[in-house]
Amino acid sequence: MRLITHNMLQCPVKGCSKDNFPLRIEDAEIENADADFNPQFLKRMLDRIAWGALVQTSFSLGVAKLPESPGDPNDDEFLQTLHHVLLETRVKEGRMVCNGCGHVYPIREGIPNMLLQENEV
Amino acid sequence: MSRPEHTAPPEIFYNESEATKYTQNSRIMQIQADMTTRALELLSLPPDEPCYLLDIGCGSGLSGEVLEVEGHVWVGLDISEAMLDVANEREVEGDLFLHDIGHGLGFRPGTFDGCISVSVLQWLCNADRSSHVPKRRLARFFTTLYSSLTRGGRAVFQFYPENPDQVELIVSSAMVAGFTGGLVVDYPNSTRAKKYFLVLFAGSPDNSSQPLPQALGTDLPQGTEPS
Ligand SMILES: [Zn+2]
């Protein structure tokens, strides 16, 4: 799972609407995978990124340091850093934990298990 | 023709051997790619713009690869672990999630530019467990899909409806969730090439109503097959 998609995830458990985002990542094994640099895509997505959550997550995982607020979308260095964090950083193993309801979503081979019990939907 | 969704739930039906079959049979692969290409066309995304797309029932990633070739970034959901493992082995670029879409999606509002889905929707009409009420599962799915799309975003589902009642159930569930749009039937007079696409609009950026895209092969008389 790339960090761009982690930034879009919120806990889908029924009734969990407080502190359901971002899901806290624990015991993560991080993998870097090269991806084609696509400034057009990054600019398109910039408005959709929850910046505070991204800064917090990338800090907790010890990946590249991001500025406190989004940089200039025309600054190539900023876009390169953003590209690396969003699209080249993958969580391979570990788990995501919801700060609201405590649900644990295990991650195996890069694939989060989002299955819920019937009483959670 | 036997319908796979009648034999077992999808996570059982698409086991390891079935999953492998899906990526070794070139005919299945070609059909899957063709339907993805058509679904992408019906999405009518802005030209030459890399988008962030959702693939519902991504399976082994055959449809995702079509999205990659077109320059899009994708996220795939599937309920079959065996299929996702095959996708992983094939090193697809998309993010993969093990998920039951009948439980609703877990994405923030306005996440995706669009959504495609190939041969999945009919599975949602099954009641594999006593707790499965198809109407409720469809409602949860469409409601959460609607919110996860950008305003004006589209979702296109190729599917194999079993009967008119099923079509009615699916379309009405989508409309109750807020979508507009409807069914596009390609090659309606052909037995072999006939394909059902549910084309849904999640609002529109300027609140205007959007016409349904034109179906293919509607001028062919009954019984003629496209070459
Ligand atoms: Zn939660």
Tab-separated table of N, CA and C in Angstrom, chain A:
chain	number	residue	atom	x	y	z
A	1	MET	N	0.837	-1.201	0.000
A	1	MET	CA	0.000	0.000	0.000
A	1	MET	C	0.877	1.258	0.000
A	2	ARG	N	0.605	2.116	-0.976
A	2	ARG	CA	1.329	3.373	-1.046
A	2	ARG	C	0.741	4.371	-0.052
A	3	LEU	N	1.544	5.347	0.347
A	3	LEU	CA	1.058	6.295	1.351
A	3	LEU	C	-0.039	7.202	0.803
A	4	ILE	N	-0.100	7.396	-0.526
A	4	ILE	CA	-1.190	8.221	-1.071
A	4	ILE	C	-2.529	7.582	-0.710
A	5	THR	N	-2.602	6.265	-0.811
A	5	THR	CA	-3.879	5.594	-0.557
A	5	THR	C	-4.161	5.509	0.935
A	6	HIS	N	-3.114	5.331	1.741
A	6	HIS	CA	-3.325	5.380	3.193
A	6	HIS	C	-3.941	6.715	3.583
A	7	ASN	N	-3.528	7.783	2.912
A	7	ASN	CA	-4.044	9.122	3.225
A	7	ASN	C	-5.533	9.273	2.911
A	8	MET	N	-6.054	8.394	2.063
A	8	MET	CA	-7.465	8.470	1.659
A	8	MET	C	-8.353	7.554	2.506
A	9	LEU	N	-7.734	6.657	3.266
A	9	LEU	CA	-8.490	5.643	4.014
A	9	LEU	C	-9.067	6.189	5.303
A	10	GLN	N	-10.320	5.824	5.576
A	10	GLN	CA	-10.866	6.074	6.900
A	10	GLN	C	-11.551	4.796	7.372
A	11	CYS	N	-11.673	4.657	8.672
A	11	CYS	CA	-12.220	3.421	9.231
A	11	CYS	C	-13.678	3.244	8.801
A	12	PRO	N	-14.001	2.085	8.153
A	12	PRO	CA	-15.373	1.876	7.683
A	12	PRO	C	-16.310	1.219	8.694
A	13	VAL	N	-15.833	1.010	9.926
A	13	VAL	CA	-16.689	0.354	10.920
A	13	VAL	C	-17.920	1.214	11.220
A	14	LYS	N	-19.059	0.548	11.341
A	14	LYS	CA	-20.320	1.245	11.580
A	14	LYS	C	-20.242	2.100	12.851
A	15	GLY	N	-20.676	3.338	12.727
A	15	GLY	CA	-20.736	4.215	13.892
A	15	GLY	C	-19.399	4.833	14.267
A	16	CYS	N	-18.337	4.446	13.574
A	16	CYS	CA	-17.015	4.999	13.893
A	16	CYS	C	-16.808	6.262	13.070
A	17	SER	N	-17.090	7.409	13.660
A	17	SER	CA	-16.991	8.651	12.891
A	17	SER	C	-16.061	9.660	13.558
A	18	LYS	N	-15.579	9.325	14.754
A	18	LYS	CA	-14.684	10.241	15.457
A	18	LYS	C	-13.293	9.593	15.486
A	19	ASP	N	-12.276	10.385	15.161
A	19	ASP	CA	-10.894	9.871	15.125
A	19	ASP	C	-10.761	8.641	14.233
A	20	ASN	N	-11.554	8.576	13.167
A	20	ASN	CA	-11.492	7.406	12.262
A	20	ASN	C	-10.484	7.624	11.134
A	21	PHE	N	-9.720	8.695	11.200
A	21	PHE	CA	-8.739	9.036	10.178
A	21	PHE	C	-7.659	9.904	10.794
A	22	PRO	N	-6.376	9.734	10.430
A	22	PRO	CA	-5.839	8.613	9.656
A	22	PRO	C	-5.700	7.370	10.530
A	23	LEU	N	-5.660	6.206	9.879
A	23	LEU	CA	-5.425	4.971	10.614
A	23	LEU	C	-3.942	4.940	11.007
A	24	ARG	N	-3.701	4.649	12.279
A	24	ARG	CA	-2.328	4.630	12.801
A	24	ARG	C	-1.609	3.379	12.275
A	25	ILE	N	-0.405	3.584	11.755
A	25	ILE	CA	0.351	2.436	11.241
A	25	ILE	C	1.332	1.952	12.318
A	26	GLU	N	1.286	0.662	12.598
A	26	GLU	CA	2.169	0.100	13.635
A	26	GLU	C	3.020	-1.034	13.068
A	27	ASP	N	4.209	-1.196	13.687
A	27	ASP	CA	5.134	-2.281	13.318
A	27	ASP	C	5.323	-2.404	11.814
A	28	ALA	N	5.516	-1.262	11.174
A	28	ALA	CA	5.554	-1.266	9.715
A	28	ALA	C	6.889	-1.727	9.162
A	29	GLU	N	6.801	-2.523	8.109
A	29	GLU	CA	7.971	-2.813	7.288
A	29	GLU	C	7.760	-2.027	6.004
A	30	ILE	N	8.679	-1.090	5.743
A	30	ILE	CA	8.522	-0.183	4.604
A	30	ILE	C	9.367	-0.668	3.435
A	31	GLU	N	8.822	-0.471	2.249
A	31	GLU	CA	9.518	-0.881	1.035
A	31	GLU	C	9.510	0.308	0.070
A	32	ASN	N	10.651	0.556	-0.563
A	32	ASN	CA	10.671	1.620	-1.569
A	32	ASN	C	10.619	1.004	-2.957
A	33	ALA	N	9.722	1.496	-3.788
A	33	ALA	CA	9.605	0.983	-5.155
A	33	ALA	C	9.588	2.165	-6.110
A	34	ASP	N	10.475	2.141	-7.084
A	34	ASP	CA	10.530	3.246	-8.040
A	34	ASP	C	9.219	3.362	-8.805
A	35	ALA	N	8.773	4.596	-8.986
A	35	ALA	CA	7.588	4.844	-9.813
A	35	ALA	C	7.892	6.030	-10.714
A	36	ASP	N	7.274	6.055	-11.894
A	36	ASP	CA	7.507	7.166	-12.821
A	36	ASP	C	7.049	8.485	-12.201
A	37	PHE	N	7.908	9.495	-12.297
A	37	PHE	CA	7.588	10.820	-11.760
A	37	PHE	C	6.542	11.476	-12.651
A	38	ASN	N	5.421	11.869	-12.046
A	38	ASN	CA	4.324	12.417	-12.828
A	38	ASN	C	3.791	13.695	-12.163
A	39	PRO	N	4.439	14.833	-12.464
A	39	PRO	CA	4.056	16.085	-11.792
A	39	PRO	C	2.592	16.468	-12.008
A	40	GLN	N	2.068	16.131	-13.188
A	40	GLN	CA	0.675	16.460	-13.503
A	40	GLN	C	-0.277	15.766	-12.522
A	41	PHE	N	0.017	14.497	-12.239
A	41	PHE	CA	-0.816	13.740	-11.310
A	41	PHE	C	-0.709	14.316	-9.892
A	42	LEU	N	0.513	14.644	-9.483
A	42	LEU	CA	0.715	15.175	-8.136
A	42	LEU	C	-0.049	16.478	-7.939
A	43	LYS	N	0.004	17.342	-8.955
A	43	LYS	CA	-0.704	18.620	-8.856
A	43	LYS	C	-2.206	18.389	-8.772
A	44	ARG	N	-2.682	17.402	-9.537
A	44	ARG	CA	-4.110	17.086	-9.512
A	44	ARG	C	-4.547	16.635	-8.116
A	45	MET	N	-3.674	15.878	-7.439
A	45	MET	CA	-4.047	15.279	-6.160
A	45	MET	C	-3.820	16.189	-4.950
A	46	LEU	N	-3.050	17.250	-5.130
A	46	LEU	CA	-2.621	18.070	-3.994
A	46	LEU	C	-3.789	18.533	-3.112
A	47	ASP	N	-4.892	18.957	-3.747
A	47	ASP	CA	-6.074	19.414	-2.990
A	47	ASP	C	-6.719	18.300	-2.178
A	48	ARG	N	-6.531	17.060	-2.625
A	48	ARG	CA	-7.223	15.939	-1.985
A	48	ARG	C	-6.431	15.358	-0.819
A	49	ILE	N	-5.144	15.716	-0.739
A	49	ILE	CA	-4.299	15.182	0.329
A	49	ILE	C	-4.639	15.875	1.649
A	50	ALA	N	-4.854	15.093	2.693
A	50	ALA	CA	-5.000	15.672	4.035
A	50	ALA	C	-3.579	15.873	4.550
A	51	TRP	N	-3.109	17.105	4.467
A	51	TRP	CA	-1.683	17.362	4.656
A	51	TRP	C	-1.172	17.012	6.051
A	52	GLY	N	-1.926	17.446	7.067
A	52	GLY	CA	-1.502	17.168	8.448
A	52	GLY	C	-1.320	15.679	8.686
A	53	ALA	N	-2.270	14.892	8.174
A	53	ALA	CA	-2.216	13.435	8.346
A	53	ALA	C	-1.010	12.853	7.623
A	54	LEU	N	-0.707	13.392	6.450
A	54	LEU	CA	0.432	12.886	5.671
A	54	LEU	C	1.750	13.184	6.389
A	55	VAL	N	1.872	14.413	6.914
A	55	VAL	CA	3.089	14.797	7.634
A	55	VAL	C	3.273	13.887	8.856
A	56	GLN	N	2.185	13.687	9.582
A	56	GLN	CA	2.198	12.853	10.787
A	56	GLN	C	2.599	11.404	10.454
A	57	THR	N	1.983	10.855	9.406
A	57	THR	CA	2.266	9.461	9.030
A	57	THR	C	3.703	9.300	8.543
A	58	SER	N	4.153	10.211	7.678
A	58	SER	CA	5.509	10.048	7.144
A	58	SER	C	6.549	10.252	8.250
A	59	PHE	N	6.221	11.115	9.232
A	59	PHE	CA	7.125	11.295	10.371
A	59	PHE	C	7.185	10.014	11.195
A	60	SER	N	6.024	9.425	11.472
A	60	SER	CA	5.991	8.227	12.313
A	60	SER	C	6.701	7.043	11.646
A	61	LEU	N	6.745	7.055	10.306
A	61	LEU	CA	7.406	5.963	9.587
A	61	LEU	C	8.875	6.276	9.297
A	62	GLY	N	9.268	7.516	9.618
A	62	GLY	CA	10.656	7.901	9.393
A	62	GLY	C	11.027	8.040	7.923
A	63	VAL	N	10.058	8.366	7.063
A	63	VAL	CA	10.392	8.626	5.659
A	63	VAL	C	10.628	10.119	5.464
A	64	ALA	N	10.907	10.538	4.249
A	64	ALA	CA	11.330	11.907	3.938
A	64	ALA	C	10.548	12.966	4.713
A	65	LYS	N	11.253	14.017	5.095
A	65	LYS	CA	10.615	15.079	5.863
A	65	LYS	C	9.848	16.007	4.947
A	66	LEU	N	8.573	16.209	5.293
A	66	LEU	CA	7.712	17.086	4.503
A	66	LEU	C	7.556	18.414	5.222
A	67	PRO	N	7.327	19.507	4.473
A	67	PRO	CA	7.080	20.805	5.123
A	67	PRO	C	5.751	20.795	5.887
A	68	GLU	N	5.634	21.694	6.874
A	68	GLU	CA	4.432	21.791	7.712
A	68	GLU	C	3.153	22.013	6.887
A	69	SER	N	3.295	22.781	5.807
A	69	SER	CA	2.145	22.986	4.929
A	69	SER	C	2.596	22.694	3.500
A	70	PRO	N	1.642	22.377	2.599
A	70	PRO	CA	2.032	21.999	1.233
A	70	PRO	C	2.889	23.078	0.576
A	71	GLY	N	3.910	22.651	-0.158
A	71	GLY	CA	4.788	23.598	-0.831
A	71	GLY	C	4.193	24.108	-2.133
A	72	ASP	N	5.001	24.847	-2.877
A	72	ASP	CA	4.596	25.411	-4.162
A	72	ASP	C	4.505	24.278	-5.191
A	73	PRO	N	3.326	24.088	-5.803
A	73	PRO	CA	3.183	22.991	-6.771
A	73	PRO	C	4.074	23.143	-8.003
A	74	ASN	N	4.703	24.301	-8.168
A	74	ASN	CA	5.610	24.472	-9.300
A	74	ASN	C	7.076	24.298	-8.906
A	75	ASP	N	7.288	23.979	-7.619
A	75	ASP	CA	8.646	23.759	-7.129
A	75	ASP	C	8.997	22.284	-7.339
A	76	ASP	N	9.928	22.035	-8.238
A	76	ASP	CA	10.263	20.672	-8.629
A	76	ASP	C	10.779	19.826	-7.458
A	77	GLU	N	11.586	20.474	-6.593
A	77	GLU	CA	12.160	19.728	-5.472
A	77	GLU	C	11.041	19.253	-4.529
A	78	PHE	N	10.076	20.152	-4.283
A	78	PHE	CA	8.936	19.787	-3.431
A	78	PHE	C	8.158	18.625	-4.049
A	79	LEU	N	7.908	18.715	-5.355
A	79	LEU	CA	7.150	17.654	-6.035
A	79	LEU	C	7.881	16.323	-6.008
A	80	GLN	N	9.216	16.379	-6.139
A	80	GLN	CA	10.011	15.144	-6.084
A	80	GLN	C	9.891	14.477	-4.718
A	81	THR	N	9.959	15.298	-3.662
A	81	THR	CA	9.818	14.751	-2.309
A	81	THR	C	8.430	14.149	-2.135
A	82	LEU	N	7.422	14.892	-2.583
A	82	LEU	CA	6.039	14.438	-2.476
A	82	LEU	C	5.833	13.120	-3.242
A	83	HIS	N	6.410	13.066	-4.434
A	83	HIS	CA	6.331	11.861	-5.259
A	83	HIS	C	6.892	10.657	-4.501
A	84	HIS	N	8.054	10.866	-3.886
A	84	HIS	CA	8.696	9.777	-3.162
A	84	HIS	C	7.822	9.302	-1.997
A	85	VAL	N	7.265	10.259	-1.248
A	85	VAL	CA	6.443	9.894	-0.083
A	85	VAL	C	5.149	9.218	-0.526
A	86	LEU	N	4.445	9.809	-1.485
A	86	LEU	CA	3.111	9.328	-1.856
A	86	LEU	C	3.118	8.053	-2.691
A	87	LEU	N	4.063	7.968	-3.639
A	87	LEU	CA	3.962	6.914	-4.655
A	87	LEU	C	5.104	5.903	-4.654
A	88	GLU	N	6.185	6.204	-3.916
A	88	GLU	CA	7.304	5.256	-3.912
A	88	GLU	C	7.497	4.586	-2.556
A	89	THR	N	6.747	5.032	-1.551
A	89	THR	CA	6.865	4.454	-0.224
A	89	THR	C	5.684	3.523	0.009
A	90	ARG	N	5.979	2.249	0.219
A	90	ARG	CA	4.907	1.261	0.408
A	90	ARG	C	5.033	0.574	1.754
A	91	VAL	N	3.902	0.344	2.395
A	91	VAL	CA	3.901	-0.420	3.636
A	91	VAL	C	3.720	-1.885	3.261
A	92	LYS	N	4.723	-2.694	3.592
A	92	LYS	CA	4.677	-4.095	3.167
A	92	LYS	C	4.059	-4.998	4.230
A	93	GLU	N	4.461	-4.802	5.468
A	93	GLU	CA	3.901	-5.599	6.567
A	93	GLU	C	3.564	-4.643	7.707
A	94	GLY	N	2.766	-5.116	8.634
A	94	GLY	CA	2.411	-4.317	9.800
A	94	GLY	C	0.919	-4.314	10.001
A	95	ARG	N	0.411	-3.259	10.583
A	95	ARG	CA	-1.047	-3.164	10.761
A	95	ARG	C	-1.460	-1.703	10.855
A	96	MET	N	-2.745	-1.468	10.575
A	96	MET	CA	-3.328	-0.141	10.774
A	96	MET	C	-4.322	-0.275	11.915
A	97	VAL	N	-4.305	0.728	12.795
A	97	VAL	CA	-5.205	0.703	13.942
A	97	VAL	C	-6.039	1.978	13.933
A	98	CYS	N	-7.349	1.829	14.147
A	98	CYS	CA	-8.227	2.987	14.182
A	98	CYS	C	-8.159	3.625	15.571
A	99	ASN	N	-7.870	4.919	15.613
A	99	ASN	CA	-7.800	5.621	16.897
A	99	ASN	C	-9.183	5.809	17.515
A	100	GLY	N	-10.222	5.676	16.685
A	100	GLY	CA	-11.577	5.862	17.190
A	100	GLY	C	-12.130	4.608	17.859
A	101	CYS	N	-12.160	3.494	17.127
A	101	CYS	CA	-12.810	2.282	17.657
A	101	CYS	C	-11.824	1.178	17.989
A	102	GLY	N	-10.572	1.354	17.642
A	102	GLY	CA	-9.561	0.357	17.987
A	102	GLY	C	-9.449	-0.814	17.026
A	103	HIS	N	-10.273	-0.812	15.951
A	103	HIS	CA	-10.202	-1.934	15.008
A	103	HIS	C	-8.795	-2.041	14.414
A	104	VAL	N	-8.303	-3.269	14.306
A	104	VAL	CA	-6.969	-3.521	13.751
A	104	VAL	C	-7.096	-4.088	12.342
A	105	TYR	N	-6.435	-3.464	11.378
A	105	TYR	CA	-6.406	-3.941	9.997
A	105	TYR	C	-5.005	-4.450	9.689
A	106	PRO	N	-4.818	-5.775	9.686
A	106	PRO	CA	-3.467	-6.309	9.432
A	106	PRO	C	-3.044	-6.078	7.975
A	107	ILE	N	-1.753	-5.885	7.778
A	107	ILE	CA	-1.219	-5.732	6.417
A	107	ILE	C	-0.240	-6.870	6.164
A	108	ARG	N	-0.507	-7.655	5.132
A	108	ARG	CA	0.349	-8.795	4.790
A	108	ARG	C	0.718	-8.694	3.320
A	109	GLU	N	1.995	-8.823	3.028
A	109	GLU	CA	2.463	-8.725	1.633
A	109	GLU	C	1.934	-7.459	0.947
A	110	GLY	N	1.852	-6.383	1.716
A	110	GLY	CA	1.419	-5.101	1.134
A	110	GLY	C	-0.085	-4.948	1.014
A	111	ILE	N	-0.846	-5.985	1.395
A	111	ILE	CA	-2.304	-5.948	1.222
A	111	ILE	C	-3.010	-5.818	2.570
A	112	PRO	N	-3.619	-4.648	2.836
A	112	PRO	CA	-4.386	-4.523	4.074
A	112	PRO	C	-5.642	-5.394	4.041
A	113	ASN	N	-5.928	-6.011	5.159
A	113	ASN	CA	-7.147	-6.809	5.298
A	113	ASN	C	-8.220	-5.914	5.926
A	114	MET	N	-9.190	-5.513	5.085
A	114	MET	CA	-10.233	-4.590	5.536
A	114	MET	C	-11.528	-5.318	5.886
A	115	LEU	N	-11.488	-6.654	5.951
A	115	LEU	CA	-12.712	-7.408	6.236
A	115	LEU	C	-13.225	-7.099	7.640
A	116	LEU	N	-14.545	-6.971	7.745
A	116	LEU	CA	-15.170	-6.641	9.022
A	116	LEU	C	-16.063	-7.793	9.469
A	117	GLN	N	-16.367	-7.822	10.753
A	117	GLN	CA	-17.386	-8.748	11.264
A	117	GLN	C	-18.757	-8.161	10.919
A	118	GLU	N	-19.771	-9.035	10.810
A	118	GLU	CA	-21.103	-8.544	10.444
A	118	GLU	C	-21.637	-7.521	11.459
A	119	ASN	N	-21.238	-7.643	12.733
A	119	ASN	CA	-21.739	-6.674	13.724
A	119	ASN	C	-21.024	-5.325	13.647
A	120	GLU	N	-20.032	-5.223	12.751
A	120	GLU	CA	-19.316	-3.948	12.596
A	120	GLU	C	-19.821	-3.148	11.407
A	121	VAL	N	-20.814	-3.719	10.665
A	121	VAL	CA	-21.276	-3.003	9.468
A	121	VAL	C	-22.721	-2.526	9.593
